[in-house]
CSV table of C-alpha atoms in Angstrom, one decimal:
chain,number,residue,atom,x,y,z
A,1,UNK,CA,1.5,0.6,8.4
A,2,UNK,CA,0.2,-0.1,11.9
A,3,UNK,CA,2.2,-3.0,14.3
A,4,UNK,CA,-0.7,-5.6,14.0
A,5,UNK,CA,0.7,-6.0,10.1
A,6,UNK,CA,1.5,-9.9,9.7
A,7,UNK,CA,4.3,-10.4,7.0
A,8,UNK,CA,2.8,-14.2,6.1
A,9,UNK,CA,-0.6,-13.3,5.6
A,10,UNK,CA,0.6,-9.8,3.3
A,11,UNK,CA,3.4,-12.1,0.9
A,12,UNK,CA,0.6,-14.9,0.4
A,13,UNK,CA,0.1,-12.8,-2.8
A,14,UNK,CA,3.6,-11.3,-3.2
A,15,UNK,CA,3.8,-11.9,-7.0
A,16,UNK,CA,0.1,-9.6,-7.3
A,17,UNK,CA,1.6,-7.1,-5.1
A,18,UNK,CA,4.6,-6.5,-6.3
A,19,UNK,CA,3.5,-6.1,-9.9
A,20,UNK,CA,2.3,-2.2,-9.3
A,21,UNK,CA,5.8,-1.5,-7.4
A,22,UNK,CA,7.3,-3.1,-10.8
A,23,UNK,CA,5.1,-1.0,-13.2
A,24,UNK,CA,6.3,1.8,-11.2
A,25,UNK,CA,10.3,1.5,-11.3
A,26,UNK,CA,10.8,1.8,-14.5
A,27,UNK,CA,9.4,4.8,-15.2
A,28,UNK,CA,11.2,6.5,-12.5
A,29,UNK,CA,13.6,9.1,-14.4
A,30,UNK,CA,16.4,8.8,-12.4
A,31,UNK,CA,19.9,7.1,-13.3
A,32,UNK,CA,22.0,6.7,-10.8
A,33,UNK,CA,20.1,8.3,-7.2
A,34,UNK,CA,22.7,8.4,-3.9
A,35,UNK,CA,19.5,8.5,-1.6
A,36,UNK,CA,16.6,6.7,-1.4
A,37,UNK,CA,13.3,6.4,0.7
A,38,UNK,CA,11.1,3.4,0.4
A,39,UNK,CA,8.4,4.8,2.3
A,40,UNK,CA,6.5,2.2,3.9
A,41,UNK,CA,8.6,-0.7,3.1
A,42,UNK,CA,6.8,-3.1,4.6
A,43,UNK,CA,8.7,-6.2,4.5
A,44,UNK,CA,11.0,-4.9,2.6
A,45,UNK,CA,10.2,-6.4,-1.1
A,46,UNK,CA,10.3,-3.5,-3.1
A,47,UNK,CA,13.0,-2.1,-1.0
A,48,UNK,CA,15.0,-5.3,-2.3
A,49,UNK,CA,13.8,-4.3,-6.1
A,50,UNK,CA,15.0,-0.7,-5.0
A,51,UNK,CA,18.4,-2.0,-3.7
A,52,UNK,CA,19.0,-4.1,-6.7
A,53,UNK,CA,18.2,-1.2,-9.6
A,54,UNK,CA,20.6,0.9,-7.8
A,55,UNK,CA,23.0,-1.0,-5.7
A,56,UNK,CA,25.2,2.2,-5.2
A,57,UNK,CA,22.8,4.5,-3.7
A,58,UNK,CA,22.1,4.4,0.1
A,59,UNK,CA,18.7,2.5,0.2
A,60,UNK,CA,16.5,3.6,4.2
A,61,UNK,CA,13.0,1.6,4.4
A,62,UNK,CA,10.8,3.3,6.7
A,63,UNK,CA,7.8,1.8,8.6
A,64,UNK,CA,5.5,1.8,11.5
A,65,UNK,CA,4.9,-2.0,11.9
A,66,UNK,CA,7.4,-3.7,14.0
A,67,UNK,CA,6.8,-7.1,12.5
A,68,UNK,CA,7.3,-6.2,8.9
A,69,UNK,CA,10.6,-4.3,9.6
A,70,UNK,CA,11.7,-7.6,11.5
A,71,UNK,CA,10.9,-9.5,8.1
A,72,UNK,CA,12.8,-6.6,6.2
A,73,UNK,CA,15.7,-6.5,8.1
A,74,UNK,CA,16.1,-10.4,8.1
A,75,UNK,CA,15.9,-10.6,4.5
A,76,UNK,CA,18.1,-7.5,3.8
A,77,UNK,CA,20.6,-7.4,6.5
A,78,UNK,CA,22.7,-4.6,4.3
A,79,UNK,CA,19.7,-1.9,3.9
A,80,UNK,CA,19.1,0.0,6.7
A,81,UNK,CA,15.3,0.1,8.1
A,82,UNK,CA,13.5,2.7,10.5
A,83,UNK,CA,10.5,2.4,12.6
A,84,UNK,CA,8.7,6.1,12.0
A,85,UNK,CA,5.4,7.2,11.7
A,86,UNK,CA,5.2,7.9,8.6
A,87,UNK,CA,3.0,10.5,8.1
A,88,UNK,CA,5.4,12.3,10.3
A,89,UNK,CA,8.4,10.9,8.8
A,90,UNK,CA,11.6,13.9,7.7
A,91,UNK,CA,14.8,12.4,6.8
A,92,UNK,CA,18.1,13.5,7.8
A,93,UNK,CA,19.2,14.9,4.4
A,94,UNK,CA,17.1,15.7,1.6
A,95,UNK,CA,16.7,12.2,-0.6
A,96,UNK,CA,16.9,12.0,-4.7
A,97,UNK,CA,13.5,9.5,-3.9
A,98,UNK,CA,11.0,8.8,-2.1
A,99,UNK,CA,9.4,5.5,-3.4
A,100,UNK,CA,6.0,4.8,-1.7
A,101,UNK,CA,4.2,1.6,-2.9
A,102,UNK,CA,0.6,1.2,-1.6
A,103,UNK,CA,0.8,3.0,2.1
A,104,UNK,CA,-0.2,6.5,1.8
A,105,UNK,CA,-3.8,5.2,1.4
A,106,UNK,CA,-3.8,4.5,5.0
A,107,UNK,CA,-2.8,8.3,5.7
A,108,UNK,CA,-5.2,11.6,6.2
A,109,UNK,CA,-4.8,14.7,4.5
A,110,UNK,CA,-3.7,13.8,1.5
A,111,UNK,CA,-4.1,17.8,0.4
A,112,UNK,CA,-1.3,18.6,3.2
A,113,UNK,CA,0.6,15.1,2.8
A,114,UNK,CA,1.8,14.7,-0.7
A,115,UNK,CA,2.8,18.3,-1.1
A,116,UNK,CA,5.3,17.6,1.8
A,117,UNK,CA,6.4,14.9,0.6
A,118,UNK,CA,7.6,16.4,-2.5
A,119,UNK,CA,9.2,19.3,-0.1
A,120,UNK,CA,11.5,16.6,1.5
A,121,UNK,CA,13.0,15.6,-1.8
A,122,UNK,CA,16.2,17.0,-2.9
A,123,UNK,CA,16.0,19.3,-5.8
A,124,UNK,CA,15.0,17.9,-9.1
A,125,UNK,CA,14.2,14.9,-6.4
A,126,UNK,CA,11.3,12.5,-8.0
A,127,UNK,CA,8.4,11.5,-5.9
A,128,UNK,CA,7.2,8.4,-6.7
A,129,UNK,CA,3.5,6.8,-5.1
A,130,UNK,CA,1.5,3.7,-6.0
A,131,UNK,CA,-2.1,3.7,-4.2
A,132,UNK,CA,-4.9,1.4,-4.7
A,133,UNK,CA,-8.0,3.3,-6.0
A,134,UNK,CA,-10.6,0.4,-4.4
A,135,UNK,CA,-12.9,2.7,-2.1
A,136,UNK,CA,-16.2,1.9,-4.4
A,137,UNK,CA,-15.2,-1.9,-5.3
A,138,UNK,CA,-17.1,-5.0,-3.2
A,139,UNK,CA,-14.0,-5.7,-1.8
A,140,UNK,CA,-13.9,-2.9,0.3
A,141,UNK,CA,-17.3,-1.1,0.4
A,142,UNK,CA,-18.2,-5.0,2.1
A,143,UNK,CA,-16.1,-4.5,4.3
A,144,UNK,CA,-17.7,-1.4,6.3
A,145,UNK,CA,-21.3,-2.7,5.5
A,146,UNK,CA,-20.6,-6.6,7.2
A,147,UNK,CA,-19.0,-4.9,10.2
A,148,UNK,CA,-21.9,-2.8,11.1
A,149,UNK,CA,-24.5,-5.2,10.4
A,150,UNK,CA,-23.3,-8.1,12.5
A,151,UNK,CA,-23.4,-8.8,16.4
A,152,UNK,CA,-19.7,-7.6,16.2
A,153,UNK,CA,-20.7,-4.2,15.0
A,154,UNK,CA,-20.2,-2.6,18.8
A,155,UNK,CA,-16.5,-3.7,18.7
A,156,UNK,CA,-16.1,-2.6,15.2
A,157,UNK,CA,-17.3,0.6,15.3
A,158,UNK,CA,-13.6,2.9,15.8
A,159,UNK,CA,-12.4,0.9,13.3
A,160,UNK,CA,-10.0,3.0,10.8
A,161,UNK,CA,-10.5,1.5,7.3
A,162,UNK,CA,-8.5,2.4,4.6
A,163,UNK,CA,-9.2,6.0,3.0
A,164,UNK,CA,-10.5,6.5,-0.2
A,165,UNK,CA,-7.9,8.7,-2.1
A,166,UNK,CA,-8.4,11.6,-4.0
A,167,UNK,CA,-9.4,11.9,-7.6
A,168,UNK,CA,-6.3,11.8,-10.2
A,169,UNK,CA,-7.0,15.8,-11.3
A,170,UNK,CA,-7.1,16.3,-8.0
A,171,UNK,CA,-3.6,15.3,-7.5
A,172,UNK,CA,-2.4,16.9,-10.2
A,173,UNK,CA,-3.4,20.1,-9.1
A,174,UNK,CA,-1.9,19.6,-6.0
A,175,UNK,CA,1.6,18.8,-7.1
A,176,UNK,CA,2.0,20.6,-10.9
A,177,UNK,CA,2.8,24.0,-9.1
A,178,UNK,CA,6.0,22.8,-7.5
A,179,UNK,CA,6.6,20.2,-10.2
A,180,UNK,CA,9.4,20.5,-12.7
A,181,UNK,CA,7.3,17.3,-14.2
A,182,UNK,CA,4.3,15.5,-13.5
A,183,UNK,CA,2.5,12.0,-14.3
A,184,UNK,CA,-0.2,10.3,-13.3
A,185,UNK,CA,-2.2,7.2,-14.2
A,186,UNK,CA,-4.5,4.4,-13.5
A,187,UNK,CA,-4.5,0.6,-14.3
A,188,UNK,CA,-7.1,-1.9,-13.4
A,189,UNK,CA,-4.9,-5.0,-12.7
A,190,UNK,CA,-7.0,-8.5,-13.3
A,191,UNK,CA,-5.2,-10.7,-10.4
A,192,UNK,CA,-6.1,-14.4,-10.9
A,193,UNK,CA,-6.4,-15.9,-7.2
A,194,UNK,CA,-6.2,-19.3,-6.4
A,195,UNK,CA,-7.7,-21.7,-3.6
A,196,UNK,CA,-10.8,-21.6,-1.4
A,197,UNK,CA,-12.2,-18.0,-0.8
A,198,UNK,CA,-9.3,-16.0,-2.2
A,199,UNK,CA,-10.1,-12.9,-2.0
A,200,UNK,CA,-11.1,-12.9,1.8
A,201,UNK,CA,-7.1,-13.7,2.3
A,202,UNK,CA,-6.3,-11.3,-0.1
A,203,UNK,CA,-8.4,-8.6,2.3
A,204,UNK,CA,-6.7,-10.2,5.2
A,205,UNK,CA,-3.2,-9.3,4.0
A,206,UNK,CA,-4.4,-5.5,3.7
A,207,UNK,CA,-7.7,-3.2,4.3
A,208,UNK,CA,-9.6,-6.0,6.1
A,209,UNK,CA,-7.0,-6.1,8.8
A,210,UNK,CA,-8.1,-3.4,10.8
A,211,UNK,CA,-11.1,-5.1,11.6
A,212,UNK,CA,-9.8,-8.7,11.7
A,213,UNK,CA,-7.5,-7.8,14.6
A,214,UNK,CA,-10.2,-6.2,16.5
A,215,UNK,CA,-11.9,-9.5,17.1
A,216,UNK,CA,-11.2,-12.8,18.6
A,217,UNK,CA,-12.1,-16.9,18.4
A,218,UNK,CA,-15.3,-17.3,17.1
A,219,UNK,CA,-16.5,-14.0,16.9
A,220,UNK,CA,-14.0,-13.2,14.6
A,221,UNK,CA,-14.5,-16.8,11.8
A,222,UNK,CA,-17.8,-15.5,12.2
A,223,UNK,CA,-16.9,-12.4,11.2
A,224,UNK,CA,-14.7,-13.6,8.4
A,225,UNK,CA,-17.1,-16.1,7.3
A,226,UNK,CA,-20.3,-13.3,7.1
A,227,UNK,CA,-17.9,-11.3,5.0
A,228,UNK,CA,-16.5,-14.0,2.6
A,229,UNK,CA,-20.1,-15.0,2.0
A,230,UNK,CA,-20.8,-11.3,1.3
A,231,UNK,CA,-17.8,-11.2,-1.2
A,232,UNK,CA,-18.5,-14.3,-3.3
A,233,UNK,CA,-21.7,-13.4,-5.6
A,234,UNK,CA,-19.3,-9.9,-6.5
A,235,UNK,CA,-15.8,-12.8,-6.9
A,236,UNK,CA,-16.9,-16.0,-8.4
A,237,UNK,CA,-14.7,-18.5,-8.4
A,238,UNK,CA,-14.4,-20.0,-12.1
A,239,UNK,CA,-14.7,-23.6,-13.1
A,240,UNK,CA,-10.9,-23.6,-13.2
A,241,UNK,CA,-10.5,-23.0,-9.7
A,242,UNK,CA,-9.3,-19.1,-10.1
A,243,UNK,CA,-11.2,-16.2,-8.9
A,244,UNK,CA,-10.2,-12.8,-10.5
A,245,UNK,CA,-10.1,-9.8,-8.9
A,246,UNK,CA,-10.1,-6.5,-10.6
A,247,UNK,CA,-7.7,-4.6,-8.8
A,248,UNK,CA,-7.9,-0.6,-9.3
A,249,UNK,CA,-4.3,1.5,-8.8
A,250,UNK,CA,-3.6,4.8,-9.1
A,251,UNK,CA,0.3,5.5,-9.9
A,252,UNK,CA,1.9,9.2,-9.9
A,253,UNK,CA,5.7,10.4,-10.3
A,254,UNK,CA,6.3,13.9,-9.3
A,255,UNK,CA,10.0,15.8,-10.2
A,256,UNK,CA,10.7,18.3,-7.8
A,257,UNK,CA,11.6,22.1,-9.2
């Protein structure tokens, strides 16, 4: 994650969030790792869920924002945390897991990255990635479209968004030649969102950042407010109050040779 990552806004949904890194922990076949990676920890949340499943093993979050790893390291003062790039990342020693919950969407290359990935592990190491799988949904496809049809769309233009992944197949035949095991799946999570334009804050914790920080004052609420208005006849809110989001996530766990 980039340094203009703001912890508050991100947790304002932590329960939603964290659900995917849940789904994705138990299925990991290891029993009792001595090294593992949380690979873009963030602020530190699942590295905590990490920590606590296996409170032996020697827990390292890794992460490019600055602000997050502040959060992680408050929280956590007995895990150790380190500010890398991580598409660039290599550890010291080889690592039983590499736990990556909803970063490597942010990252190029996929073709290149996940293969090395799984070359880092240690052998019969377990790879283990949570992405969403949100390219085509309003949430994001709005996201693009306001940005370049707004007065803002000059300042907007070199914005990064979040990358749309690669088909499931496609991962799997990327990774089942130097797999001793392979699984992949999807699940469309229904998150139930409460108060006034929820899923606006739910962007602004994630993929609308990049843009968000670009801007400033009242260009920027104007911004916000175009693309919340955009976002509304696609997430109604319901006479209850909530608005639902279907949430699309694409989950893989690779066992090293």
């Amino acid at each position: 994650m980039s340094a203009g990552w703001d912890p508050a806004q991100y947790l304002r949904f932590a329960g939603e969030r964290l659900r995917p890194a849940l789904d994705l922990l138990v299925q990991v076949p290891l029993p009792d790792p001595a090294q593992v990676v949380d690979l873009g920890c963030g602020a530190g949340n699942v590295t905590a869920m990490l920590r606590r499943r296996w409170p032996q093993a020697e827990v390292v979050g890794i992460d490019g924002s600055a602000a997050m790893l502040a959060e992680a390291r408050a929280v956590l003062p007995g895990c150790r945390f380190e500010r890398a790039d991580i598409a660039a990342w290599r550890p010291a020693c080889p690592p039983e897991l590499i736990f990556s919950n909803a970063a490597l969407q942010w990252l190029p290359d996929h073709a290149r990255l996940l293969p090395r990935l799984l070359g880092l592990l240690a052998g019969g190491g377990v790879l283990a990635v949570q992405m969403p799988a949100m390219h085509a949904a309003p949430l994001r496809r709005l996201q693009a479209e306001v940005a370049a049809g707004g007065p803002w769309a000059e300042r907007l233009a070199g914005v990064a968004p979040a990358r749309a992944i690669l088909e499931a197949g496609e991962y799997w035949d990327l990774l089942r030649p130097a797999c001793a095991s392979l699984d992949i799946w999807e699940t469309t999570y229904l998150h139930a969102l409460e108060g006034e334009d929820a899923v606006l804050q739910w962007a602004l914790g994630t993929s609308l950042r990049p843009y968000a920080d670009r801007l400033d004052g009242e260009e920027r609420a104007r911004f916000l407010r175009a693309y919340a208005a955009a976002l509304r006849p696609h997430y109604p809110r319901r006479p209850d109050g909530t608005t639902l989001l279907p949430f699309r996530r694409l989950f893989l766990l690779a066992r090293r040779e």
